[in-house]
């Protein structure tokens, strides 16, 4: 009897122990905060959403997710316009497999879209901070990913909310879209990439990737997601 007990104990010891909280942890909590102000027309809005759908579900992005210490990320998808409009389109979803990523992309394809006036990056960051506070999993990193085609022209200054997020240990990355169409008849006071660099991005390892136009947006999203998920510049193949 004693021999059988010792053998059973040895067998149990040979099985790798898995943390009971493994399903409750993620490598990155990522809020995707996407501009839907009226400077973005229907075709551009479609390209934006398609860019996120194809990026999240791309096998190379999924490989980057699975290559993390935990092998999972949490994503929440937010759309925003003026200070009066921020909406969580898809709340937190834990993505650890290709099936999870494909389901997320399908969910975004079915979501209704709104378009409102003005551009409040500060409102987008404030709402994203609240969404981040509701993340149901423990994350090793917390990131807000802001994409848009204009400077803040509604609500408090963007850098004020940026600084509040950074003080909470959140990193803000940027994806400015260089759109040659004036916003409400006015060109931005500074180049958009300079504005994002000075007023939007911040925190540990913060970076931005510029989309030269809406047609190149999908590739920019993929590059950005892979870098955010990996926590460093990606040295593997970049999806087309």
XYZ file of N, CA, C and O in Angstrom, residues 16-122:
428
model
N 3.196 18.938 -14.735
C 3.417 20.354 -14.476
C 2.212 20.971 -13.779
O 1.068 20.756 -14.181
N 2.489 21.720 -12.735
C 1.408 22.369 -12.002
C 0.966 23.610 -12.742
O 1.798 24.395 -13.215
N -0.331 23.828 -12.855
C -0.886 24.994 -13.527
C -1.566 25.871 -12.496
O -2.316 25.381 -11.657
N -1.255 27.151 -12.546
C -1.855 28.070 -11.590
C -3.366 28.052 -11.722
O -3.899 28.074 -12.836
N -4.078 28.011 -10.602
C -5.536 28.028 -10.690
C -6.068 29.337 -11.255
O -7.213 29.426 -11.639
N -5.204 30.364 -11.330
C -5.626 31.662 -11.868
C -5.151 31.857 -13.302
O -5.212 32.963 -13.821
N -4.684 30.789 -13.959
C -4.138 30.940 -15.311
C -5.161 31.540 -16.268
O -4.821 32.350 -17.128
N -6.428 31.158 -16.152
C -7.460 31.682 -17.038
C -7.877 33.097 -16.652
O -8.677 33.718 -17.340
N -7.358 33.609 -15.546
C -7.735 34.939 -15.080
C -6.633 35.949 -15.328
O -6.722 37.088 -14.885
N -5.577 35.551 -16.041
C -4.445 36.434 -16.288
C -4.275 36.657 -17.785
O -4.681 35.834 -18.608
N -3.668 37.790 -18.138
C -3.384 38.124 -19.532
C -2.039 38.838 -19.591
O -1.583 39.422 -18.603
N -1.411 38.777 -20.745
C -0.157 39.506 -20.924
C -0.400 41.009 -21.037
O 0.351 41.800 -20.466
N -1.423 41.395 -21.799
C -1.710 42.808 -22.047
C -3.207 43.057 -21.971
O -3.991 42.295 -22.541
N -3.594 44.110 -21.263
C -4.966 44.631 -21.337
C -4.924 45.804 -22.307
O -4.228 46.797 -22.056
N -5.634 45.692 -23.424
C -5.525 46.657 -24.516
C -6.889 47.252 -24.836
O -7.813 46.538 -25.225
N -7.003 48.565 -24.682
C -8.205 49.279 -25.104
C -7.909 49.930 -26.452
O -6.996 50.753 -26.571
N -8.662 49.551 -27.467
C -8.559 50.154 -28.790
C -9.563 51.298 -28.852
O -10.770 51.073 -28.844
N -9.072 52.538 -28.900
C -9.932 53.723 -28.890
C -9.899 54.356 -30.278
O -8.879 54.927 -30.696
N -11.019 54.286 -30.995
C -11.056 54.555 -32.435
C -11.933 55.776 -32.739
O -13.092 55.855 -32.314
N -11.396 56.707 -33.472
C -12.063 57.950 -33.849
C -13.192 57.677 -34.848
O -12.970 57.068 -35.894
N -14.414 58.139 -34.524
C -15.535 58.052 -35.471
C -16.165 59.430 -35.690
O -17.349 59.552 -35.956
N -15.348 60.479 -35.586
C -15.862 61.823 -35.818
C -16.195 62.006 -37.299
O -15.827 61.180 -38.147
N -16.895 63.066 -37.634
C -17.412 63.234 -38.991
C -16.357 63.621 -40.010
O -16.675 63.725 -41.205
N -15.106 63.803 -39.573
C -14.035 63.983 -40.550
C -13.700 62.661 -41.227
O -12.961 62.628 -42.215
N -14.251 61.565 -40.699
C -14.035 60.232 -41.267
C -15.317 59.810 -41.980
O -16.363 59.650 -41.352
N -15.246 59.647 -43.295
C -16.452 59.300 -44.048
C -16.733 57.799 -43.966
O -15.996 57.035 -43.337
N -17.812 57.370 -44.653
C -18.243 55.970 -44.541
C -17.185 55.000 -45.063
O -16.932 53.955 -44.461
N -16.560 55.334 -46.187
C -15.529 54.448 -46.729
C -14.335 54.349 -45.792
O -13.770 53.261 -45.578
N -13.943 55.491 -45.209
C -12.808 55.484 -44.288
C -13.149 54.732 -43.004
O -12.302 54.012 -42.453
N -14.384 54.891 -42.551
C -14.815 54.156 -41.360
C -14.776 52.653 -41.613
O -14.369 51.867 -40.746
N -15.191 52.251 -42.808
C -15.146 50.830 -43.159
C -13.708 50.332 -43.180
O -13.410 49.244 -42.660
N -12.802 51.130 -43.770
C -11.397 50.733 -43.812
C -10.812 50.624 -42.408
O -10.005 49.733 -42.131
N -11.230 51.526 -41.519
C -10.744 51.479 -40.141
C -11.161 50.182 -39.461
O -10.345 49.460 -38.887
N -12.451 49.900 -39.512
C -12.946 48.681 -38.852
C -12.347 47.429 -39.483
O -11.983 46.493 -38.778
N -12.271 47.432 -40.800
C -11.703 46.261 -41.469
C -10.237 46.083 -41.072
O -9.753 44.957 -40.922
N -9.552 47.210 -40.884
C -8.164 47.135 -40.451
C -8.021 46.461 -39.106
O -7.143 45.610 -38.910
N -8.888 46.803 -38.153
C -8.837 46.167 -36.834
C -9.279 44.712 -36.903
O -8.701 43.844 -36.239
N -10.312 44.425 -37.698
C -10.799 43.047 -37.805
C -9.721 42.124 -38.362
O -9.451 41.046 -37.813
N -9.116 42.531 -39.468
C -8.110 41.676 -40.096
C -6.839 41.612 -39.262
O -6.157 40.576 -39.255
N -6.511 42.684 -38.547
C -5.301 42.673 -37.721
C -5.440 41.718 -36.547
O -4.570 40.875 -36.313
N -6.528 41.829 -35.797
C -6.689 40.990 -34.612
C -6.760 39.516 -34.993
O -6.244 38.649 -34.276
N -7.385 39.211 -36.131
C -7.565 37.809 -36.529
C -6.429 37.278 -37.394
O -6.451 36.103 -37.785
N -5.430 38.101 -37.704
C -4.323 37.638 -38.535
C -3.518 36.568 -37.788
O -3.186 36.736 -36.619
N -3.191 35.453 -38.430
C -2.445 34.387 -37.754
C -1.116 34.841 -37.156
O -0.677 34.301 -36.134
N -0.457 35.832 -37.781
C 0.808 36.310 -37.225
C 0.564 37.063 -35.921
O 1.332 36.952 -34.968
N -0.513 37.838 -35.856
C -0.868 38.520 -34.613
C -1.242 37.494 -33.544
O -0.827 37.603 -32.379
N -2.009 36.485 -33.924
C -2.374 35.432 -32.964
C -1.129 34.705 -32.476
O -1.007 34.372 -31.288
N -0.156 34.493 -33.369
C 1.099 33.857 -32.957
C 1.831 34.724 -31.933
O 2.426 34.206 -30.979
N 1.797 36.049 -32.128
C 2.420 36.946 -31.155
C 1.706 36.857 -29.807
O 2.345 36.870 -28.749
N 0.378 36.747 -29.839
C -0.393 36.595 -28.605
C 0.006 35.300 -27.893
O 0.308 35.292 -26.695
N 0.041 34.219 -28.631
C 0.336 32.908 -28.041
C 1.782 32.802 -27.579
O 2.115 31.960 -26.731
N 2.645 33.671 -28.123
C 4.053 33.648 -27.734
C 4.351 34.398 -26.448
O 5.506 34.396 -25.985
N 3.363 35.033 -25.858
C 3.576 35.752 -24.611
C 3.753 34.810 -23.431
O 3.537 33.600 -23.525
N 4.129 35.358 -22.291
C 4.362 34.562 -21.094
C 3.106 33.784 -20.700
O 3.167 32.617 -20.319
N 1.948 34.424 -20.830
C 0.676 33.788 -20.494
C -0.007 33.253 -21.740
O -0.688 32.232 -21.708
N 0.191 33.922 -22.867
C -0.397 33.470 -24.118
C -1.820 33.940 -24.329
O -2.592 33.292 -25.040
N -2.161 35.082 -23.741
C -3.513 35.633 -23.892
C -3.462 37.142 -23.700
O -2.620 37.663 -22.962
N -4.365 37.840 -24.383
C -4.531 39.281 -24.182
C -6.011 39.569 -23.948
O -6.880 38.762 -24.300
N -6.291 40.708 -23.367
C -7.658 41.189 -23.250
C -7.817 42.423 -24.124
O -6.947 43.298 -24.125
N -8.906 42.482 -24.891
C -9.145 43.620 -25.787
C -10.541 44.166 -25.545
O -11.515 43.415 -25.479
N -10.624 45.488 -25.418
C -11.899 46.203 -25.417
C -11.848 47.221 -26.557
O -10.811 47.864 -26.770
N -12.965 47.370 -27.287
C -12.999 48.231 -28.466
C -13.949 49.399 -28.209
O -15.137 49.211 -27.955
N -13.396 50.622 -28.287
C -14.131 51.842 -27.970
C -14.153 52.751 -29.194
O -13.149 52.859 -29.910
N -15.288 53.394 -29.462
C -15.359 54.426 -30.489
C -15.703 55.754 -29.845
O -16.440 55.806 -28.859
N -15.173 56.844 -30.408
C -15.317 58.153 -29.774
C -15.365 59.259 -30.831
O -14.891 59.106 -31.938
N -15.953 60.377 -30.417
C -15.986 61.574 -31.264
C -15.768 62.780 -30.340
O -14.702 62.913 -29.747
N -16.802 63.652 -30.196
C -16.670 64.799 -29.307
C -16.722 64.391 -27.841
O -16.918 63.224 -27.500
N -16.594 65.385 -26.959
C -16.529 65.100 -25.526
C -17.803 64.437 -25.026
O -17.793 63.711 -24.034
N -18.909 64.590 -25.754
C -20.181 64.019 -25.316
C -20.387 62.589 -25.807
O -21.382 61.948 -25.443
N -19.437 62.068 -26.629
C -19.685 60.740 -27.203
C -18.472 59.832 -27.098
O -17.444 60.050 -27.758
N -18.601 58.831 -26.254
C -17.676 57.700 -26.213
C -18.536 56.459 -25.992
O -19.439 56.479 -25.169
N -18.250 55.402 -26.719
C -19.073 54.190 -26.620
C -18.183 52.953 -26.634
O -17.293 52.823 -27.479
N -18.420 52.059 -25.684
C -17.728 50.772 -25.693
C -18.497 49.842 -26.622
O -19.575 49.375 -26.283
N -17.949 49.604 -27.794
C -18.616 48.805 -28.820
C -18.514 47.314 -28.489
O -19.499 46.569 -28.572
N -17.326 46.865 -28.109
C -17.113 45.477 -27.672
C -16.419 45.530 -26.325
O -15.284 46.014 -26.236
N -17.057 45.080 -25.265
C -16.404 45.071 -23.951
C -15.283 44.040 -23.917
O -14.948 43.427 -24.938
N -14.717 43.832 -22.761
C -13.530 42.985 -22.649
C -13.764 41.572 -23.186
O -14.736 40.913 -22.825
N -12.848 41.161 -24.056
C -12.821 39.795 -24.565
C -11.400 39.258 -24.370
O -10.424 39.933 -24.693
N -11.293 38.040 -23.846
C -9.984 37.408 -23.662
C -9.667 36.603 -24.917
O -10.444 35.742 -25.332
N -8.531 36.891 -25.542
C -8.159 36.252 -26.793
C -6.880 35.449 -26.582
O -5.833 36.007 -26.230
N -6.987 34.146 -26.769
C -5.849 33.251 -26.574
C -5.685 32.260 -27.713
O -4.696 31.532 -27.747
N -6.638 32.220 -28.646
C -6.589 31.258 -29.745
C -7.050 31.935 -31.034
O -7.648 33.026 -31.014
N -6.824 31.251 -32.150
C -7.311 31.760 -33.429
C -8.833 31.843 -33.428
O -9.421 32.790 -33.972
N -9.489 30.879 -32.807
C -10.958 30.895 -32.751
C -11.458 32.110 -31.983
O -12.447 32.746 -32.378
N -10.786 32.446 -30.884
C -11.173 33.651 -30.135
C -11.037 34.893 -31.020
O -11.908 35.766 -31.025
N -9.903 34.988 -31.731
C -9.650 36.157 -32.573
C -10.662 36.251 -33.706
O -11.160 37.343 -34.025
N -10.984 35.123 -34.325
C -11.971 35.126 -35.405
C -13.348 35.536 -34.891
O -14.087 36.265 -35.573
N -13.704 35.081 -33.696
C -14.999 35.442 -33.111
C -15.049 36.929 -32.820
O -16.083 37.583 -33.031
N -13.947 37.487 -32.337
C -13.896 38.933 -32.073
C -14.078 39.712 -33.371
O -14.834 40.685 -33.418
N -13.391 39.308 -34.424
C -13.512 39.992 -35.711
C -14.942 39.924 -36.241
O -15.468 40.912 -36.788
N -15.597 38.789 -36.079
C -16.985 38.648 -36.529
C -17.910 39.541 -35.711
O -18.850 40.139 -36.251
N -17.639 39.648 -34.420
C -18.464 40.502 -33.563
C -18.355 41.964 -33.977
O -19.355 42.691 -34.028
N -17.141 42.406 -34.303
C -16.965 43.793 -34.745
C -17.663 44.041 -36.075
O -18.234 45.119 -36.295
N -17.661 43.066 -36.957
C -18.320 43.215 -38.253
C -19.812 43.464 -38.098
O -20.428 44.153 -38.921
N -20.417 42.917 -37.043
C -21.856 43.030 -36.845
C -22.256 44.258 -36.025
O -23.446 44.579 -35.942
N -21.297 44.948 -35.429
C -21.620 46.060 -34.528
C -22.088 47.283 -35.307
O -21.543 47.618 -36.365
N -23.103 47.964 -34.776
C -23.594 49.197 -35.395
C -22.546 50.292 -35.253
O -21.733 50.286 -34.331
N -22.584 51.246 -36.172
C -21.620 52.340 -36.146
C -22.343 53.677 -36.115
O -23.357 53.862 -36.768
N -21.792 54.614 -35.332
C -22.316 55.977 -35.280
C -21.218 56.943 -35.735
O -20.037 56.599 -35.747
N -21.616 58.158 -36.115
C -20.652 59.192 -36.480
C -21.161 60.515 -35.935
O -22.301 60.903 -36.209
N -20.332 61.184 -35.129
C -20.732 62.448 -34.515
C -19.674 63.509 -34.743
O -18.566 63.218 -35.192
N -20.011 64.739 -34.383
C -19.122 65.867 -34.624
C -18.041 65.985 -33.557
O -18.163 65.447 -32.461
N -16.984 66.695 -33.945
C -15.883 67.071 -33.082
C -14.981 65.893 -32.749
O -15.300 64.741 -33.028
N -13.841 66.252 -32.167
C -12.791 65.267 -31.879
C -12.277 65.509 -30.463
O -11.600 66.507 -30.224
N -12.598 64.604 -29.565
C -12.146 64.746 -28.177
C -11.249 63.565 -27.808
O -11.710 62.537 -27.317
N -9.955 63.734 -28.051
C -9.005 62.705 -27.633
C -8.996 62.603 -26.110
O -8.871 61.517 -25.549
N -9.174 63.737 -25.445
C -9.219 63.713 -23.974
C -10.399 62.888 -23.483
O -10.270 62.090 -22.539
